[in-house]
């Protein structure tokens, strides 16, 4: 994988590109991309490591079918050891068209935090084969990270400024326990307190944790125990 | 939380009937379609009741190897924390790693093997602990965890019943389709774990809106799910995504 290709993504979120690069290495792959998607059918590529990753995304967006749509809609990873030959899949047109490209293995992870569906992380290989168990585990972990990163990016866009996620790259999400029930409970509580969508509530919690220099989990616990309330 | 010191709350014939009913209900649900979190919630509660346990929970391992609570006999924070603790030490971790049932009935042995976990058990007046594996071939997906009140124990028949319920839980989670490859299993587990997150989000919404504790919020959710015949996960997703207002949940609860 070429470092200069990743540089082309610098205009987009550097953290998102960095995460795609990490995914490429972790899954012993040849490239990766991240796209935002909505239930209404809109999608936008926000990071990619090379032209093939761009091409795979464009192909699916044009055809309106493919692993990214399946992963996003179904809410679980779509893992294809060879997109050109697997006939029992829900994307025959894409499968045919993909034969024209160099891509063979494609592994798409939905970016999801409970009720919030944000987009997908796609990782491709130019040779067929399935992910090893530890690579799948890494893919899932990076998809978790990506979900939180996207939440912060979207919050920054909505609030017209630098959100807590900017500048530090994806490293700031490493130490958090994404599956802590308190973080999700607190998100729900803040959703009501501020009257904002739940992903925005999560972003506000993280911004507060950043400002207070405390782990997100501790801030969430304070909210759940009603020691802390967020006001509009 | 109610702790039953007297294990002889019903005769053997009565328990036979209840056991039979539990499995009939389970089979019906598995055949006709179900919400996995809801089913596991019912299963855990049935198990705790049948075996006169003080509390119980069902944990699934995610791909990172962390044991996540999928269902618990109570949504009170102290119990959920007791499960979370077991990612560091405790019967569930041992059971998950070995694929074998884990049981420690002696307080001294608990203290020796799991010091932090053991002191929490004492704090909440719990005695014997058990963990039954959720097995799928060579894999262990998680564990069914049971806490008995002080002086309570499970006999061999009780343990066989508990294991049968754990096996039913495995079926519910993997949907017992012909799993083509382990990727499909992973996909199923991911979906189940994400469903649980949606439920935690919805609990937060309801707890704040109705000004109640998390376990009461869960009861509101579950009650509404049953009254309106909506799957628990779908309902939780609707609330957390803003499609369904929390007021609607409370209106029905008169």
XYZ file of C-alpha atoms in Angstrom:
486
model
C 0.000 0.000 0.000
C 1.366 3.348 -1.087
C 1.731 6.129 1.489
C 1.221 8.823 -1.126
C -2.158 7.382 -2.026
C -3.226 7.720 1.577
C -2.053 11.353 1.423
C -4.654 12.088 -1.196
C -7.200 11.492 1.515
C -5.700 14.244 3.632
C -8.342 16.680 2.527
C -10.847 14.434 4.195
C -10.577 13.567 7.861
C -7.019 12.585 8.655
C -8.240 10.419 11.507
C -10.614 8.543 9.216
C -7.863 7.913 6.693
C -5.533 6.814 9.485
C -8.126 4.331 10.626
C -8.449 2.949 7.098
C -4.686 2.548 6.931
C -4.730 0.734 10.265
C -7.477 -1.558 9.010
C -5.517 -2.342 5.866
C -2.500 -3.400 7.878
C -4.431 -5.275 10.549
C -6.373 -7.327 8.019
C -3.343 -7.967 5.787
C -5.267 -6.266 3.001
C -4.612 -3.994 0.051
C -6.800 -1.018 0.858
C -9.766 0.297 2.785
C -12.391 3.001 2.783
C -14.958 4.537 5.073
C -18.335 5.789 3.968
C -21.226 7.477 5.692
C -24.620 6.038 4.860
C -28.179 6.839 5.795
C -31.381 4.858 5.908
C -32.743 7.194 3.226
C -30.159 5.814 0.827
C -27.630 8.660 0.829
C -23.983 7.783 1.072
C -20.671 9.609 0.982
C -17.107 8.387 0.952
C -15.149 10.136 3.703
C -11.838 8.319 3.523
C -10.011 5.906 1.291
C -6.463 4.612 1.014
C -6.228 4.070 -2.740
C -7.929 4.178 -6.113
C -9.196 0.604 -5.915
C -10.998 1.381 -2.667
C -12.578 4.398 -4.399
C -13.507 2.249 -7.379
C -15.219 -0.410 -5.259
C -17.247 2.210 -3.444
C -18.234 4.013 -6.678
C -19.284 0.749 -8.275
C -21.645 -0.097 -5.436
C -23.022 3.441 -5.236
C -23.720 3.423 -8.973
C -25.320 -0.016 -9.025
C -27.210 0.568 -5.806
C -26.186 -2.877 -4.608
C -23.246 -4.551 -2.953
C -21.772 -5.591 0.373
C -21.843 -2.025 1.741
C -25.613 -1.880 1.383
C -26.086 -5.343 2.809
C -23.826 -4.631 5.775
C -25.461 -1.288 6.482
C -29.020 -2.555 6.144
C -28.542 -5.836 7.990
C -26.289 -4.399 10.678
C -23.685 -7.160 10.578
C -20.349 -7.647 8.804
C -20.440 -8.921 5.237
C -17.366 -11.023 4.583
C -16.675 -12.202 1.065
C -13.583 -14.243 0.338
C -14.073 -13.604 -3.370
C -16.604 -11.061 -4.594
C -16.286 -12.259 -8.179
C -17.321 -15.834 -7.610
C -19.630 -16.061 -4.610
C -22.991 -16.595 -6.273
C -25.211 -17.048 -3.293
C -24.976 -13.365 -2.397
C -27.461 -10.547 -2.726
C -25.403 -8.531 -5.211
C -25.088 -10.362 -8.555
C -24.543 -7.191 -10.634
C -21.786 -6.002 -8.362
C -20.213 -9.450 -8.415
C -20.109 -9.396 -12.211
C -18.764 -5.859 -12.426
C -16.160 -6.513 -9.736
C -14.593 -9.084 -12.007
C -13.281 -6.154 -14.067
C -11.365 -4.831 -11.076
C -8.415 -6.256 -9.188
C -10.424 -6.724 -6.009
C -11.251 -10.212 -4.779
C -11.649 -10.354 -1.023
C -13.971 -7.728 0.462
C -14.859 -7.326 4.117
C -17.416 -4.719 5.071
C -18.134 -3.748 8.668
C -21.157 -1.612 9.520
C -20.464 1.325 11.798
C -23.107 0.959 14.442
C -23.650 1.957 18.011
C -26.892 0.308 19.085
C -29.726 2.160 17.394
C -27.351 4.454 15.527
C -26.301 3.322 12.050
C -23.664 5.589 10.559
C -21.961 3.928 7.622
C -19.422 1.271 6.779
C -15.745 0.411 6.907
C -14.691 -1.616 3.853
C -11.434 -3.499 3.505
C -10.366 -5.221 0.294
C -7.717 -7.634 -0.910
C -6.510 -8.326 -4.425
C -6.342 -12.055 -3.770
C -9.177 -14.304 -2.583
C -9.332 -15.718 0.931
C -11.184 -15.291 4.206
C -10.041 -13.327 7.210
C -8.340 -15.184 10.013
C -10.118 -15.084 13.356
C -7.806 -12.456 14.841
C -8.145 -10.295 11.724
C -11.906 -10.409 12.016
C -11.592 -9.409 15.657
C -9.401 -6.472 14.658
C -11.860 -5.465 11.936
C -14.665 -5.377 14.452
C -12.594 -3.405 16.926
C -11.637 -0.852 14.273
C -15.264 -0.603 13.171
C -16.188 0.250 16.777
C -13.498 2.936 16.788
C -14.686 4.205 13.407
C -18.260 4.485 14.666
C -17.189 6.726 17.516
C -14.911 8.736 15.271
C -17.741 9.345 12.807
C -20.068 10.407 15.635
C -17.561 13.096 16.609
C -16.933 14.159 12.997
C -20.649 14.569 12.373
C -21.063 16.499 15.606
C -18.248 18.821 14.601
C -19.924 19.429 11.248
C -23.303 20.067 12.865
C -21.879 22.433 15.431
C -19.725 24.232 12.931
C -16.463 23.932 14.770
C -13.738 21.628 15.922
C -15.323 18.758 17.767
C -13.474 16.816 20.397
C -12.431 14.304 17.781
C -10.314 16.601 15.644
C -6.594 16.844 15.717
C -5.797 13.856 17.857
C -6.512 11.245 15.273
C -8.079 7.960 16.237
C -5.726 7.440 19.184
C -8.046 9.162 21.639
C -10.594 6.389 21.286
C -8.241 3.536 22.044
C -8.561 3.373 25.775
C -12.318 3.527 26.053
C -14.596 0.674 26.779
C -17.055 1.006 23.925
C -19.347 -1.682 25.143
C -19.811 -0.252 28.617
C -23.527 -0.221 29.301
C -23.201 3.070 31.202
C -21.932 4.945 28.156
C -25.016 3.887 26.226
C -27.402 4.535 29.090
C -25.868 7.965 29.581
C -26.257 8.699 25.855
C -29.969 7.978 26.172
C -30.287 10.214 29.222
C -28.427 13.104 27.572
C -30.584 12.677 24.468
C -33.549 13.616 26.642
C -31.698 16.265 28.658
C -30.502 18.147 25.579
C -33.238 17.203 23.132
C -30.701 16.018 20.544
C -30.273 12.805 18.558
C -28.530 10.078 20.502
C -25.333 10.200 18.468
C -25.047 13.899 19.238
C -25.616 13.071 22.915
C -22.690 10.657 22.762
C -20.513 13.285 21.085
C -21.376 15.819 23.805
C -20.452 13.324 26.508
C -17.128 12.696 24.891
C -16.500 16.415 24.439
C -17.192 16.908 28.126
C -14.862 14.048 29.053
C -12.173 15.653 26.882
C -12.590 19.039 28.549
C -12.612 17.511 32.031
C -9.682 15.243 31.148
C -11.514 12.203 32.434
C -12.344 8.869 30.793
C -15.666 8.846 28.974
C -16.748 5.933 31.108
C -16.396 7.976 34.308
C -18.404 10.874 32.908
C -21.078 8.402 31.778
C -21.217 6.881 35.242
C -21.749 10.316 36.799
C -24.636 10.934 34.422
C -26.233 7.561 35.169
C -25.859 8.114 38.912
C -27.434 11.537 38.426
C -24.396 13.357 39.769
C -24.071 15.141 36.453
C -26.643 16.601 34.127
C -26.084 18.180 30.764
C -28.039 21.352 30.164
C -28.936 22.786 26.747
C -33.768 -8.009 45.118
C -35.539 -10.925 46.649
C -33.330 -13.638 48.117
C -35.141 -16.875 48.811
C -33.556 -18.753 51.685
C -36.046 -21.596 51.490
C -35.381 -23.811 48.485
C -38.421 -26.006 48.998
C -40.866 -23.485 47.600
C -42.626 -26.144 45.567
C -42.864 -29.915 45.335
C -41.090 -31.979 42.667
C -44.309 -32.576 40.672
C -44.993 -28.852 40.458
C -41.477 -28.179 39.278
C -41.816 -30.932 36.660
C -44.818 -29.133 35.274
C -43.112 -25.763 35.258
C -40.040 -27.246 33.624
C -42.136 -28.848 30.922
C -43.945 -25.577 30.325
C -40.653 -23.716 30.078
C -39.388 -25.954 27.320
C -42.677 -25.991 25.443
C -42.739 -22.180 25.511
C -39.134 -22.036 24.372
C -39.682 -24.405 21.472
C -42.798 -22.534 20.355
C -40.898 -19.274 20.364
C -37.931 -20.675 18.496
C -40.193 -22.054 15.806
C -42.477 -19.079 15.349
C -39.959 -16.285 15.468
C -38.583 -14.196 18.245
C -36.533 -11.317 19.473
C -33.321 -12.813 20.798
C -32.845 -10.463 23.752
C -36.447 -10.936 24.824
C -36.158 -14.713 24.620
C -32.921 -14.782 26.590
C -34.447 -12.486 29.178
C -37.364 -14.894 29.643
C -35.028 -17.872 29.718
C -32.808 -16.412 32.439
C -35.783 -15.488 34.575
C -37.314 -18.959 34.136
C -34.021 -20.567 35.066
C -33.605 -18.477 38.202
C -37.154 -19.239 39.246
C -37.008 -22.977 38.501
C -33.749 -23.455 40.363
C -34.591 -21.083 43.209
C -31.506 -19.058 42.473
C -30.990 -15.580 43.872
C -29.968 -14.105 40.535
C -28.670 -15.092 37.146
C -27.451 -13.803 33.858
C -26.517 -14.813 30.395
C -23.242 -13.589 28.932
C -21.954 -13.777 25.378
C -18.375 -13.287 24.350
C -17.771 -10.733 21.662
C -14.987 -11.116 19.170
C -12.663 -9.140 21.402
C -13.095 -11.857 24.034
C -15.074 -9.649 26.410
C -18.067 -11.256 28.117
C -21.114 -9.066 27.540
C -24.381 -9.360 29.439
C -27.228 -10.288 27.127
C -29.865 -10.837 29.796
C -30.087 -10.718 33.580
C -32.687 -11.578 36.188
C -32.533 -8.008 37.402
C -31.367 -4.843 35.683
C -30.052 -3.393 38.905
C -26.597 -1.907 38.522
C -24.951 -3.975 41.247
C -25.828 -7.228 39.469
C -24.706 -6.003 36.055
C -21.433 -4.919 37.629
C -21.018 -8.386 39.110
C -21.158 -9.772 35.596
C -18.771 -7.185 34.215
C -16.306 -7.999 36.983
C -16.141 -11.516 35.655
C -14.084 -10.394 32.713
C -11.215 -10.322 35.144
C -12.041 -13.261 37.407
C -14.886 -15.549 38.296
C -16.753 -18.666 37.188
C -17.897 -17.225 33.841
C -14.366 -16.529 32.713
C -13.206 -20.009 33.728
C -16.218 -21.595 32.076
C -15.745 -19.611 28.861
C -12.055 -20.461 28.661
C -12.402 -24.172 29.392
C -15.814 -24.852 27.856
C -16.659 -26.748 31.034
C -19.187 -25.940 33.731
C -17.716 -24.044 36.651
C -19.040 -24.322 40.175
C -17.737 -23.054 43.452
C -19.926 -23.558 46.453
C -17.443 -22.903 49.226
C -16.941 -19.308 50.298
C -13.316 -20.046 51.209
C -12.597 -21.453 47.788
C -14.233 -18.432 46.168
C -12.066 -16.098 48.216
C -8.958 -18.041 47.275
C -9.667 -18.205 43.543
C -11.378 -14.869 42.955
C -10.665 -12.390 45.747
C -12.325 -9.288 44.256
C -15.339 -11.166 42.921
C -15.725 -13.054 46.167
C -15.853 -9.922 48.304
C -18.640 -8.563 46.108
C -20.566 -11.807 46.563
C -20.290 -11.414 50.334
C -21.473 -7.806 50.109
C -24.674 -8.947 48.445
C -25.206 -12.005 50.599
C -24.697 -14.487 47.811
C -23.384 -17.990 48.249
C -22.635 -20.676 45.681
C -21.946 -19.643 42.092
C -22.251 -21.621 38.878
C -21.508 -21.053 35.224
C -22.767 -23.314 32.446
C -21.174 -23.028 28.997
C -23.068 -22.086 25.873
C -21.504 -24.646 23.584
C -21.617 -24.926 19.821
C -19.474 -27.830 18.699
C -15.938 -26.964 19.720
C -16.809 -23.362 20.451
C -17.938 -21.754 23.662
C -20.058 -18.693 22.954
C -20.548 -17.563 26.522
C -22.033 -18.676 29.807
C -25.185 -18.940 31.883
C -24.271 -17.611 35.310
C -26.240 -18.437 38.448
C -25.925 -17.081 41.979
C -27.485 -18.965 44.840
C -28.466 -17.457 48.173
C -26.276 -18.302 51.140
C -26.523 -22.038 52.010
C -28.188 -22.813 48.703
C -26.717 -25.272 46.217
C -27.705 -26.890 42.939
C -27.897 -30.682 42.746
C -26.916 -32.769 39.732
C -30.421 -32.687 38.272
C -30.547 -28.922 38.731
C -27.271 -28.605 36.868
C -28.536 -30.742 34.010
C -31.596 -28.523 33.767
C -29.429 -25.431 33.798
C -27.216 -26.890 31.058
C -30.287 -27.727 28.972
C -31.436 -24.125 29.284
C -27.939 -22.925 28.364
C -28.116 -25.157 25.271
C -31.509 -23.649 24.411
C -29.941 -20.212 24.731
C -27.230 -21.249 22.264
C -29.873 -22.329 19.783
C -31.698 -19.034 20.223
C -28.539 -17.060 19.588
C -27.352 -18.892 16.503
C -30.830 -19.559 15.210
C -29.842 -23.130 14.506
C -29.612 -22.607 10.803
C -27.036 -24.577 8.916
C -24.144 -22.279 9.693
C -22.055 -22.318 6.535
C -18.964 -20.970 8.127
C -17.849 -19.468 11.387
C -18.314 -16.025 9.801
C -22.065 -16.484 9.978
C -21.840 -17.296 13.649
C -19.809 -14.166 14.208
C -22.368 -12.166 12.294
C -25.173 -13.522 14.497
C -23.277 -12.735 17.668
C -22.539 -9.209 16.505
C -26.201 -8.598 15.840
C -27.175 -9.889 19.270
C -24.561 -7.733 20.995
C -25.612 -4.646 19.072
C -29.221 -5.288 20.044
C -28.170 -5.163 23.654
C -26.559 -1.753 23.103
C -29.807 -0.420 21.633
C -31.600 -1.623 24.747
C -29.116 0.160 27.011
C -29.663 3.339 25.001
C -33.440 3.028 25.307
C -33.151 2.365 29.042
C -31.281 5.644 29.377
C -33.941 7.539 27.447
C -36.768 6.116 29.555
C -34.914 6.437 32.863
C -34.338 10.129 32.239
C -37.763 10.879 30.794
C -39.747 9.048 33.459
C -37.261 9.858 36.259
C -36.857 6.215 37.244
C -33.996 3.790 37.870
C -32.557 1.703 35.050
C -34.300 -1.494 36.101
C -37.674 0.250 36.187
C -36.901 1.700 32.763
C -36.260 -1.814 31.472
C -39.588 -2.969 32.927
C -41.354 -0.136 31.116
C -39.717 -1.207 27.892
C -40.466 -4.860 28.331
C -44.047 -4.233 29.430
C -44.739 -2.098 26.384
C -43.080 -4.648 24.127
C -45.408 -7.371 25.428
C -48.573 -5.249 25.348
C -47.988 -4.093 21.788
C -46.404 -7.355 20.559
C -43.392 -5.468 19.298
C -39.969 -7.139 19.478
C -37.928 -5.674 22.292
C -34.962 -4.761 20.089
C -37.102 -3.025 17.457
C -38.801 -1.027 20.182
C -35.500 -0.057 21.778
C -34.131 1.002 18.383
C -37.235 3.091 17.700
C -36.885 4.897 21.030
C -33.152 5.483 20.802
C -33.370 6.682 17.209
C -36.119 9.136 18.100
C -38.773 7.467 15.955
C -40.869 6.648 19.005
C -41.368 9.192 21.744
C -40.783 8.029 25.348
C -44.179 9.497 26.256
C -45.813 6.765 24.183
C -44.273 4.091 26.401
C -45.622 5.688 29.538
C -49.107 6.309 28.187
C -49.825 2.633 27.942
C -48.577 1.977 31.440
C -51.659 2.954 33.471
